XYZ file of C-alpha atoms in Angstrom:
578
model
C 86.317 62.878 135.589
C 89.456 61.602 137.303
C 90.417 59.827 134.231
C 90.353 62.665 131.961
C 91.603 65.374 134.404
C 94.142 63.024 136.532
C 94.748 59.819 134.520
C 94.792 57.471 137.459
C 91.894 57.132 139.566
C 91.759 58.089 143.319
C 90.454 55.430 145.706
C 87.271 57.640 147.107
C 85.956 56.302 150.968
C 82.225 57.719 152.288
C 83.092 58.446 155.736
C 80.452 58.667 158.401
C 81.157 62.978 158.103
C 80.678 62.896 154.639
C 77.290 61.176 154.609
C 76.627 63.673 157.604
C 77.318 66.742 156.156
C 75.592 65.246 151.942
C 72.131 65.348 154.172
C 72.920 68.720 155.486
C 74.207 69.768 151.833
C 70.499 68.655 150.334
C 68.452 70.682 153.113
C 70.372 73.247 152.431
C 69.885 73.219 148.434
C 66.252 72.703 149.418
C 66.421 75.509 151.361
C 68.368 78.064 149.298
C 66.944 76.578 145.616
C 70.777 76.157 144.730
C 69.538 74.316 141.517
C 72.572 74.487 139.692
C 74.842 73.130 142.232
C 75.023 70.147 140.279
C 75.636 71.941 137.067
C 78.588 71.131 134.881
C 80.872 74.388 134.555
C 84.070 74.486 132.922
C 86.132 77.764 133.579
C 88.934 78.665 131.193
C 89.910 82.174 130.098
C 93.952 81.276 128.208
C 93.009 83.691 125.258
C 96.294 85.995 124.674
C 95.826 88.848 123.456
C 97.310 88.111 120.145
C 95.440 85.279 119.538
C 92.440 87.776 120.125
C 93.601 90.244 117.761
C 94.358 87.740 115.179
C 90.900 86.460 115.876
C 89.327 89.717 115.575
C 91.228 90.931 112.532
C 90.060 88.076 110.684
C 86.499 88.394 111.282
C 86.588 92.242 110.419
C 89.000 92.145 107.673
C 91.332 95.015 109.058
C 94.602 95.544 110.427
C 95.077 94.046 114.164
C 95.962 97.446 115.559
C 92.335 98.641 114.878
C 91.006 95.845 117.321
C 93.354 96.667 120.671
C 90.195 98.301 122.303
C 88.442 94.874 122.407
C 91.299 92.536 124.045
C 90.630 91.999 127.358
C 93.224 91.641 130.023
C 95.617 94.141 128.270
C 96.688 96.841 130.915
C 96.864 100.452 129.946
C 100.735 100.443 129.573
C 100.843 97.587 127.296
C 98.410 98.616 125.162
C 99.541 102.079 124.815
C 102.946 100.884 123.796
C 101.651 98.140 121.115
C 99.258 101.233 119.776
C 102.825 103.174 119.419
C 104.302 100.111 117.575
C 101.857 99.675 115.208
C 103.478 98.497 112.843
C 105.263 96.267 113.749
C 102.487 95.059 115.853
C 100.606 94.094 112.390
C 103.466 92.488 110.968
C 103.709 90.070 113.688
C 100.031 89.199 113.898
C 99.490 89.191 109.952
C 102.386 87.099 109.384
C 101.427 84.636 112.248
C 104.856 84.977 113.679
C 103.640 83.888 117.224
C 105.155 80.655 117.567
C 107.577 80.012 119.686
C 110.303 79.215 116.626
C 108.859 81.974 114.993
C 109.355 84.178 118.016
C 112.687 83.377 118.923
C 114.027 83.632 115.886
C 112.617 86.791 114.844
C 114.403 88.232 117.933
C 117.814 87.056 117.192
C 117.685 88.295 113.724
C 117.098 92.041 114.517
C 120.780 93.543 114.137
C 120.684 96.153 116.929
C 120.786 95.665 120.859
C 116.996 97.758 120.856
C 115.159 96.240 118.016
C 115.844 93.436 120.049
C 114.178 94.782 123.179
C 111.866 96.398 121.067
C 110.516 92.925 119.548
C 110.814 91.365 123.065
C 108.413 93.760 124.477
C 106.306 93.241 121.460
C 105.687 89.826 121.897
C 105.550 89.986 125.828
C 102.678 92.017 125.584
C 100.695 89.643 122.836
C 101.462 86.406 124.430
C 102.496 86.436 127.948
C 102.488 82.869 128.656
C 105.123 82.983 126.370
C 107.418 85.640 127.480
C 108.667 83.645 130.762
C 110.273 80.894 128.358
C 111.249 82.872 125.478
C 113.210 85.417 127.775
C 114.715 82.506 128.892
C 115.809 80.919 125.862
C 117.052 84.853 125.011
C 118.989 85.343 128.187
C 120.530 81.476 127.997
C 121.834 81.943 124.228
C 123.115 85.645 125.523
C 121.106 87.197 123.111
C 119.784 89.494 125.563
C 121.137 90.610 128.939
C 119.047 90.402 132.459
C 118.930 94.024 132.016
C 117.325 94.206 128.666
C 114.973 92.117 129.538
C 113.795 94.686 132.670
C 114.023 97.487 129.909
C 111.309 95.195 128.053
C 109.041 94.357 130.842
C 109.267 98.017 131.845
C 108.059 99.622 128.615
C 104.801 96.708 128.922
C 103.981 97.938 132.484
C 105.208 93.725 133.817
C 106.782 93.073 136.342
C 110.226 91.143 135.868
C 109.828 89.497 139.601
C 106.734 88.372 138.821
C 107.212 86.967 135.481
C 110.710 86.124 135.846
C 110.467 84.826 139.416
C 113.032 81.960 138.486
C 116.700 81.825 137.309
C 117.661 80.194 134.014
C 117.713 76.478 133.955
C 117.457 73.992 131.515
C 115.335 70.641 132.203
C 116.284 67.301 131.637
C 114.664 65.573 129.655
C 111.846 63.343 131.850
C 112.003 63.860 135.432
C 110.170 61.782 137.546
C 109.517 62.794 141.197
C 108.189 60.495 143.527
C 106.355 60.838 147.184
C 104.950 58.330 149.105
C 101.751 57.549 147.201
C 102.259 59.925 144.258
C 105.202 60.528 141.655
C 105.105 63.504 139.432
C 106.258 63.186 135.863
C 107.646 66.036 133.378
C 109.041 65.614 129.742
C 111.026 68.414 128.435
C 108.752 68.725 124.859
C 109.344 72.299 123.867
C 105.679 71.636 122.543
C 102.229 71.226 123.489
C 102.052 67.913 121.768
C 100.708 64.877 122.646
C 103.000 62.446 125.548
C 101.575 59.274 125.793
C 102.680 57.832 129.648
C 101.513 54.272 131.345
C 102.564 52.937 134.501
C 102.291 49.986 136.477
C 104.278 48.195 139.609
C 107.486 47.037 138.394
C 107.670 43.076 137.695
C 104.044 42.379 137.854
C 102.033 41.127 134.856
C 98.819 43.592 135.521
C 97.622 45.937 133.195
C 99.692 49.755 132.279
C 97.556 52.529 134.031
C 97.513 55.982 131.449
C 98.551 59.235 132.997
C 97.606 62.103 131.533
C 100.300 65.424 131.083
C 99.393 68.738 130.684
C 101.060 71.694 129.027
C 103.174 73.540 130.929
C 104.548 76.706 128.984
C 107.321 77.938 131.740
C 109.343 75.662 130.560
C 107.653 74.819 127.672
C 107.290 70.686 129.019
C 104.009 68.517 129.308
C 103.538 67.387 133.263
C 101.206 65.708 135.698
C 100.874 63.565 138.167
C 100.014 59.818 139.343
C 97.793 59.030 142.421
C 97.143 56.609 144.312
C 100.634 54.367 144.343
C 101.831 51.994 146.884
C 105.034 53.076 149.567
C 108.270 51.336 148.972
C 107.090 49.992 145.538
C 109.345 50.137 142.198
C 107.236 51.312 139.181
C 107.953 51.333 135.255
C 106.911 54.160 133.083
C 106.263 53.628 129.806
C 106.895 57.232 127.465
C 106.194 57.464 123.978
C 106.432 61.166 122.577
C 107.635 62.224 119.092
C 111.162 63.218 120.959
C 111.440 60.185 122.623
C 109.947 57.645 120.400
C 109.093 55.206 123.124
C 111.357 54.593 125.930
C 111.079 52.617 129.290
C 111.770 54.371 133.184
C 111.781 53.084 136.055
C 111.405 54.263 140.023
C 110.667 53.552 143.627
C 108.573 55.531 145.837
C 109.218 56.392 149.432
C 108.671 54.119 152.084
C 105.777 55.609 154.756
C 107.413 55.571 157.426
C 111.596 56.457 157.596
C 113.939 53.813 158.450
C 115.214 55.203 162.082
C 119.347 54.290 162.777
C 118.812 56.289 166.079
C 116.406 57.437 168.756
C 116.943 60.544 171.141
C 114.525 60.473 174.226
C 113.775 63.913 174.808
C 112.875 62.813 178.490
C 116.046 62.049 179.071
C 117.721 64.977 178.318
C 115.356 67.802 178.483
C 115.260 70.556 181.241
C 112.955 72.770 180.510
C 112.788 76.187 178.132
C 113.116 76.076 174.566
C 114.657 73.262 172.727
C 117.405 73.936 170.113
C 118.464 70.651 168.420
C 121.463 72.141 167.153
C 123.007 71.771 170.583
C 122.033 68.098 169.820
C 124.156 67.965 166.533
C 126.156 65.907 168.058
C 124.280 63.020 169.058
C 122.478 63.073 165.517
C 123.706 60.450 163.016
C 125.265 61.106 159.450
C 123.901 57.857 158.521
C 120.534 58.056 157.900
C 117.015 59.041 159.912
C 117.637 60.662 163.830
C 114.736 59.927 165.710
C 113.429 62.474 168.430
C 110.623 61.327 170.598
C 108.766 63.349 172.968
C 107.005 61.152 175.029
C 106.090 61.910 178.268
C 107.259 65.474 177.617
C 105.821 68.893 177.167
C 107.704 71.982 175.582
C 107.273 75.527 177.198
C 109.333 77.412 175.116
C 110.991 80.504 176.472
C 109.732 83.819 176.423
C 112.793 85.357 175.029
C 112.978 82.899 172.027
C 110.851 83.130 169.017
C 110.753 78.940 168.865
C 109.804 76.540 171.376
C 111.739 73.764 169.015
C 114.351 74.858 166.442
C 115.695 72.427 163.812
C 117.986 75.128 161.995
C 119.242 73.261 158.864
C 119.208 69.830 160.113
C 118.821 67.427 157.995
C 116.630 63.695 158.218
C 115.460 64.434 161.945
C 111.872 62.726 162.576
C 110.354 64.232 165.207
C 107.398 62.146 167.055
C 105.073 62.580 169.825
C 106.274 66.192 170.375
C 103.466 68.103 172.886
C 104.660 71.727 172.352
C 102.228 73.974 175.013
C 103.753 77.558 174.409
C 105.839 79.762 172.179
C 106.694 83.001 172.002
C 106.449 83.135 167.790
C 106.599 79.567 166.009
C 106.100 75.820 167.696
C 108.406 74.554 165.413
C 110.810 76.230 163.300
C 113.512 75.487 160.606
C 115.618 77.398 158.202
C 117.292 75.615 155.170
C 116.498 72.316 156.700
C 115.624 69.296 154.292
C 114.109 65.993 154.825
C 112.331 66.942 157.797
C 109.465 64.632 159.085
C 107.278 65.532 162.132
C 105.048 63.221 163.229
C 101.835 63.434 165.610
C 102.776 66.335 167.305
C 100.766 68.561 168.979
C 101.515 72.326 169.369
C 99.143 75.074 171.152
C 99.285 78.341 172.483
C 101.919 80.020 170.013
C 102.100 83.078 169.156
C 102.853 86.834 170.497
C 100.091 88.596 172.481
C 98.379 91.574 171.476
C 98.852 94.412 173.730
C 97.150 96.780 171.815
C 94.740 97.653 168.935
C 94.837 100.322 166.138
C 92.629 100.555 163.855
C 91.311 96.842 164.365
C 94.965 95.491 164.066
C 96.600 93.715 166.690
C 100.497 94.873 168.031
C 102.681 92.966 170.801
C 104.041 96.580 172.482
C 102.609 100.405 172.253
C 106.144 100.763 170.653
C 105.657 98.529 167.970
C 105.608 99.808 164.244
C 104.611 96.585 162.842
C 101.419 94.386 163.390
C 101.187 90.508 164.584
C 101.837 88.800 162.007
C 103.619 85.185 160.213
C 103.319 83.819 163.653
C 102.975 80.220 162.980
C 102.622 76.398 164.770
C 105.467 75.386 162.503
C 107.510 77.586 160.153
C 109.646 76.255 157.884
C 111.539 78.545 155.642
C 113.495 78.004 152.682
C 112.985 74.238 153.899
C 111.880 71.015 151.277
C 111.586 67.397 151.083
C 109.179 67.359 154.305
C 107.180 64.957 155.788
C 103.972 66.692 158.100
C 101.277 63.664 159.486
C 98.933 62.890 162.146
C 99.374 66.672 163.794
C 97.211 68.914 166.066
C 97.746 72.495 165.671
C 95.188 74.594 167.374
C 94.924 77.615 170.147
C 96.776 80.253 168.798
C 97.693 83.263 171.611
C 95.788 85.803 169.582
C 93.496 86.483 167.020
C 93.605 87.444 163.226
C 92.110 90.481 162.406
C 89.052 90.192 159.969
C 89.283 91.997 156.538
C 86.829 95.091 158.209
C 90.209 96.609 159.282
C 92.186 95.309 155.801
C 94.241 92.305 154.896
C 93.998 89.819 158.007
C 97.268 89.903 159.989
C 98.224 87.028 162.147
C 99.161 83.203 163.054
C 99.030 80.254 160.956
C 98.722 76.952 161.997
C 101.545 76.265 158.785
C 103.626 78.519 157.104
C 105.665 76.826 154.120
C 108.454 78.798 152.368
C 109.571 75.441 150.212
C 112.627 77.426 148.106
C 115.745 75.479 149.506
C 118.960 77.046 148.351
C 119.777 73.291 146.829
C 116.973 73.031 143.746
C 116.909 69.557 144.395
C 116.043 69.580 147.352
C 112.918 72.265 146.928
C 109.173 71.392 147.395
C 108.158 67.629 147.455
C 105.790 68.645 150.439
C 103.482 65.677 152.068
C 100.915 67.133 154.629
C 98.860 64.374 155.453
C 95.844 63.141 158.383
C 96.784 66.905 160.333
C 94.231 68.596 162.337
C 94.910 72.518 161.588
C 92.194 74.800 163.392
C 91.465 77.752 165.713
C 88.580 78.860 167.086
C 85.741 81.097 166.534
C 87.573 83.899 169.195
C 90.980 82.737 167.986
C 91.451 82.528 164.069
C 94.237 81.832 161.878
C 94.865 84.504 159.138
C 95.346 81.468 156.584
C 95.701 78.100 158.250
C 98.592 77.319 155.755
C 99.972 80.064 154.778
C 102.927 80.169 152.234
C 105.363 82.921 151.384
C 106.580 84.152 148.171
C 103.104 83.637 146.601
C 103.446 86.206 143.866
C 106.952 84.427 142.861
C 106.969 80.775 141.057
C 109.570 80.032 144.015
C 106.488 80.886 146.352
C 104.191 78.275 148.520
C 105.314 74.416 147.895
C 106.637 75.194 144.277
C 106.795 71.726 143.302
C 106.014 68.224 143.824
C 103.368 68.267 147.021
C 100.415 66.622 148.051
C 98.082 67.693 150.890
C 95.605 65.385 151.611
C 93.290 64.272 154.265
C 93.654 66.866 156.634
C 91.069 68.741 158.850
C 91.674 72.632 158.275
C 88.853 75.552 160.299
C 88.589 78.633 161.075
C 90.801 81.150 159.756
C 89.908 85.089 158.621
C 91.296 84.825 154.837
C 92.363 81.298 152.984
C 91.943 78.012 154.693
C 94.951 77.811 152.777
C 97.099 79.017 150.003
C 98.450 77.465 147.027
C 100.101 80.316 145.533
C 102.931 80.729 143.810
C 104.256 77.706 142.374
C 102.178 75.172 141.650
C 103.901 72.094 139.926
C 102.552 68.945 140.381
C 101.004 70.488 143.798
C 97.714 68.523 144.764
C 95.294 68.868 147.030
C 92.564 66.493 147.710
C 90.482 64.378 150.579
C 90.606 67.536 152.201
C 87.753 68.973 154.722
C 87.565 72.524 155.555
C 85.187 74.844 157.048
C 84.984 78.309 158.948
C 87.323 81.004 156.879
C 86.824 83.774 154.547
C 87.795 82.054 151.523
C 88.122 78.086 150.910
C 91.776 77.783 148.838
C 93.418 80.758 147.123
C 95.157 79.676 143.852
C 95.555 83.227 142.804
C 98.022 83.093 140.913
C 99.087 79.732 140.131
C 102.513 80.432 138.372
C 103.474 76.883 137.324
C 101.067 74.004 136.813
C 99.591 71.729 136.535
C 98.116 71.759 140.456
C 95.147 69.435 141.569
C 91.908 70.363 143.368
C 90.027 67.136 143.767
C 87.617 64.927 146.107
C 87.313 68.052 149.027
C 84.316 69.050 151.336
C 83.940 72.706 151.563
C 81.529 73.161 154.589
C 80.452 76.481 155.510
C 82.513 79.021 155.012
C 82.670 82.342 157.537
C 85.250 84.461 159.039
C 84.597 86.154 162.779
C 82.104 88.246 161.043
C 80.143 85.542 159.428
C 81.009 86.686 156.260
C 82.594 84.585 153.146
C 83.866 85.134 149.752
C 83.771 81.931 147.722
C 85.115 78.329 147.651
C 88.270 78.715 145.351
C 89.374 81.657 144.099
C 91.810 82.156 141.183
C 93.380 84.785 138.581
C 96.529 86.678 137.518
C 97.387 84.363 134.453
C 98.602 87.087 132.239
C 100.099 88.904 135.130
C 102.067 86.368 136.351
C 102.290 83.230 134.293
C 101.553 80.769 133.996
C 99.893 77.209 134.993
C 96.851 75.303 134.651
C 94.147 74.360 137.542
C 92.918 70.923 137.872
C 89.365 70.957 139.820
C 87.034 68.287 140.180
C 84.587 65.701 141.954
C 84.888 68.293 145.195
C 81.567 68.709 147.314
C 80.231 72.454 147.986
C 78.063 72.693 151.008
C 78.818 76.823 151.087
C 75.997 78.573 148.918
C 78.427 81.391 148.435
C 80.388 81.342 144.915
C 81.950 78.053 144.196
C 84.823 79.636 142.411
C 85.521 83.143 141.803
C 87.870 85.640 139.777
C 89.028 88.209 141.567
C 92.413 88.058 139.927
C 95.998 89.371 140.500
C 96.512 93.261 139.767
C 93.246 93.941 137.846
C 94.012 90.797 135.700
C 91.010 87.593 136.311
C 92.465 85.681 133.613
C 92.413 82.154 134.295
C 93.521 78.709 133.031
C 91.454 75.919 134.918
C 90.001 72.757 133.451
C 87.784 70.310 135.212
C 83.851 70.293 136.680
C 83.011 72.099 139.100
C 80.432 71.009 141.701
């Protein structure tokens, strides 16, 4: 499976937990007659709606217009409007004009301003996996304005945030991203064709390892990712497309551990009260890592400050041995910061306390117009290139509410906003060997939590792993994934105790990985659960593809489920699911 799905293999260890909780899985199947939990199921649901109608025109021999009451995932608005553009509507279909050549240049050649928008809006509605790129190829060439392409969108019933959550940029041609174990590779095709990619270490004879790319239509490139690499260790990629013929790359990944130039000893210097390290600017070098060890110390942040530690747009700080034991909002907190590394840290008792109740949902003062809520152990926001390992974040100061009252409001143990003003510098998230959990009287609302998730700028965008982590009892997601999902993978993951496993509804901007996790039982306060994985929203808001496989579900509930994005369950994952 991984060799299809991933293209290089994933070292997989039986730990004593695992075998543990594969004895309880098979009493439980007993139990329940789960029969099919074994069952090969593939998921996939990428049919536009003008492939359907050129699909169902064929078969029945009539114009495509006849057929627009048997696409699915059309909304009202969209529909309506093709119905009112019949004819043109046929033309398109009939003549096959839905490539992306085709497309584009049928646009451009429209003389007026509003045949332009008109055909736009057309061809948003028929393919909108397409629409993100070809508005940008529209807006880039100034055929059409920023504004005409809201007049489009609006006449379809889409929403221009949504679809056209980033600004116009043009890729180079391969970009290769490294982590620590992992590099992410992308090749600016314009196609869904064929990339043939091989790797090895750099400068030793052993055999070229295949990694398999995947089409991504944003940007209209094939990308994916390689597992399982060695720190501090030069690569070479071999790439062999029809655009690039065969060419040779080469790159390092990042060492596991930063190399330190200087070590501040919080016990030396700390007095109590929340800890701003701006006032420490100063004493932080320009040349490389600042280390800031806690040892021996314990943070009690103030009660008039929202952060117990605050890292404001610092860059290369790595923070170690940090006990926080209150804060008012967030543990740790950062805004605009960038290669940011915390390590083995451990943060409790955050978060406001709830005064009062209404309705089920929790407030910090009887004056208060706005719930509890976005909380969080560490918040970092519009923050990238970060480093989170060997972390305890437990004990939130108050409870989520469960979704009896409505959405749960509340703390997180993470909350990730990865969209860093500098591009470069967005995503390229490692969370790694963390323990994230409450408590059955004290739950999360997600245990990672991201912002932005309808937007392709939203959760870790680009670039991430998450791996071997520990993540329990929350009253929605164990976490989130939405939002942007390139190159974002998540595996050797165990979680238990929420309402839903991972949400990757909607994943905006693939490829993403789900492999080699242990769902337990799943449960919010109430005992209740909703399924493993959840995904949808490809049409709505386009558009990437879901990697899931080899992951072991111990939850009889669903193991994935559709309950999409704005009435739209369209979805585009590939894989087994177990």
């Amino acid at each position: 499976m991984y060799a299809s799905l991933i293209g290089m293999g994933v070292r997989s260890k039986l730990h004593l937990w695992q075998i543990r909780n594969f004895l309880l899985f098979l009493l439980l199947t007993l139990v329940l007659s789960c029969t099919s939990v074994f069952e090969e199921k593939k998921y996939s649901n990428t049919l536009q709606p003008g492939e359907q109608l050129k699909q169902l025109s064929t078969v029945s021999s009539s114009p495509p217009h006849t057929s627009l009451s048997q696409v699915s995932h059309l909304k009202y608005k969209a529909k309506k409007f093709l119905n009112n553009n019949k004819d043109d509507l046929n033309d398109l279909v009939a003549n096959k004009a839905l490539t992306r050549p085709q497309m584009l240049a049928n646009i451009k050649s429209k003389t007026s301003t509003d045949e332009k928008i008109q055909t736009f809006a057309l061809i948003s509605a028929l393919l909108p996996l397409d629409q993100p790129w070809l508005a940008y190829q529209l807006m880039k060439d100034n055929v059409l304005s920023r504004s005409d392409i809201k007049k489009a969108l609006r006449q379809i019933g889409a929403s221009y945030k949504q679809k056209m959550s980033f600004p116009i940029e043009t890729l180079e041609t391969v970009r290769i991203t490294p982590l620590i174990n992992s590099a992410s590779i992308t090749v600016n095709t314009q196609a869904n064709q064929l990339v043939n990619v091989k790797i090895k270490p750099k400068d030793k004879k052993v055999r070229y390892q295949q990694v398999k790319l995947h089409w991504e239509p944003i940007y209209g490139t094939m990308s994916g990712s390689a597992f399982d690499l060695n720190p501090a260790t030069e690569y070479e990629v071999v790439i062999e497309s029809e655009l690039l013929k065969k060419e040779k790359y080469s790159f390092k990944t990042r060492a596991n551990k930063p190399r330190i130039e200087k070590i501040i000893y919080l016990k030396d210097l700390y007095k109590g009260g929340s800890l701003d390290v701006l006032d420490l600017e100063k004493e932080i070098t320009k040349n490389g890592w600042t280390q800031i060890d806690g040892t021996g110390v314990t943070i009690t942040g103030d009660k008039n400050s929202d952060f117990a530690i605050n890292l404001g747009n610092l860059e290369y700080v790595y923070l170690t041995n940090i006990k926080i034991d209150y804060a008012k909002r967030f543990g740790i907190y950062a805004h605009k910061a960038s290669n940011i590394w915390i390590d083995s840290c451990d943060i409790r008792n955050f978060g406001r306390n709830i005064v009062e109740h209404r309705n089920g949902i929790g407030y910090a003062a009887a004056s208060d117009t706005s719930a509890v809520n976005r909380d969080a152990g560490i918040f970092l926001n519009q923050s990238g290139q970060v480093v989170i390992e060997h972390c305890k974040i437990t004990s939130p100061n108050h409870s989520a509410n469960s979704w009896k009252f409505g959405h749960p409001r509340g703390a997180s143990a993470l909350q990730i906003s990865a969209d860093h003003p500098n591009k470069q510098k967005q995503g390229q998230y490692i969370i790694r060997f963390n323990q994230f959990y409450g408590s059955d009287n004290n739950r999360f609302n997600d245990v990672i939590e991201s912002k932005m998730n309808g937007r392709r700028h939203g959760g870790f965008i680009r670039d991430s792993v998450i791996h071997n982590n520990y993540l329990a009892y929350s009253n929605d997601d164990l976490i989130e994934l939405d939002g942007g999902q390139s190159n974002v993978a998540f595996y050797n993951n165990k979680l238990e105790y929420g309402f839903c496993g991972i949400s990757i509804a909607p994943n905006m901007w693939g490829p993403s990985y789900i492999f080699n996790n242990t769902f337990l039982m799943l449960g919010d306060s109430r005992g209740r659960s909703y399924s493993n994985i959840k995904s949808g929203g490809l049409f709505v808001a386009p558009g990437g593809v879901s990697l899931i496989a080899d992951n072991q579900f111990y939850n009889p509930k669903l193991k994935i489920a559709f309950p999409g994005l704005q009435k739209d369950s369209s979805v585009w994952v590939e894989g087994t699911i177990f």
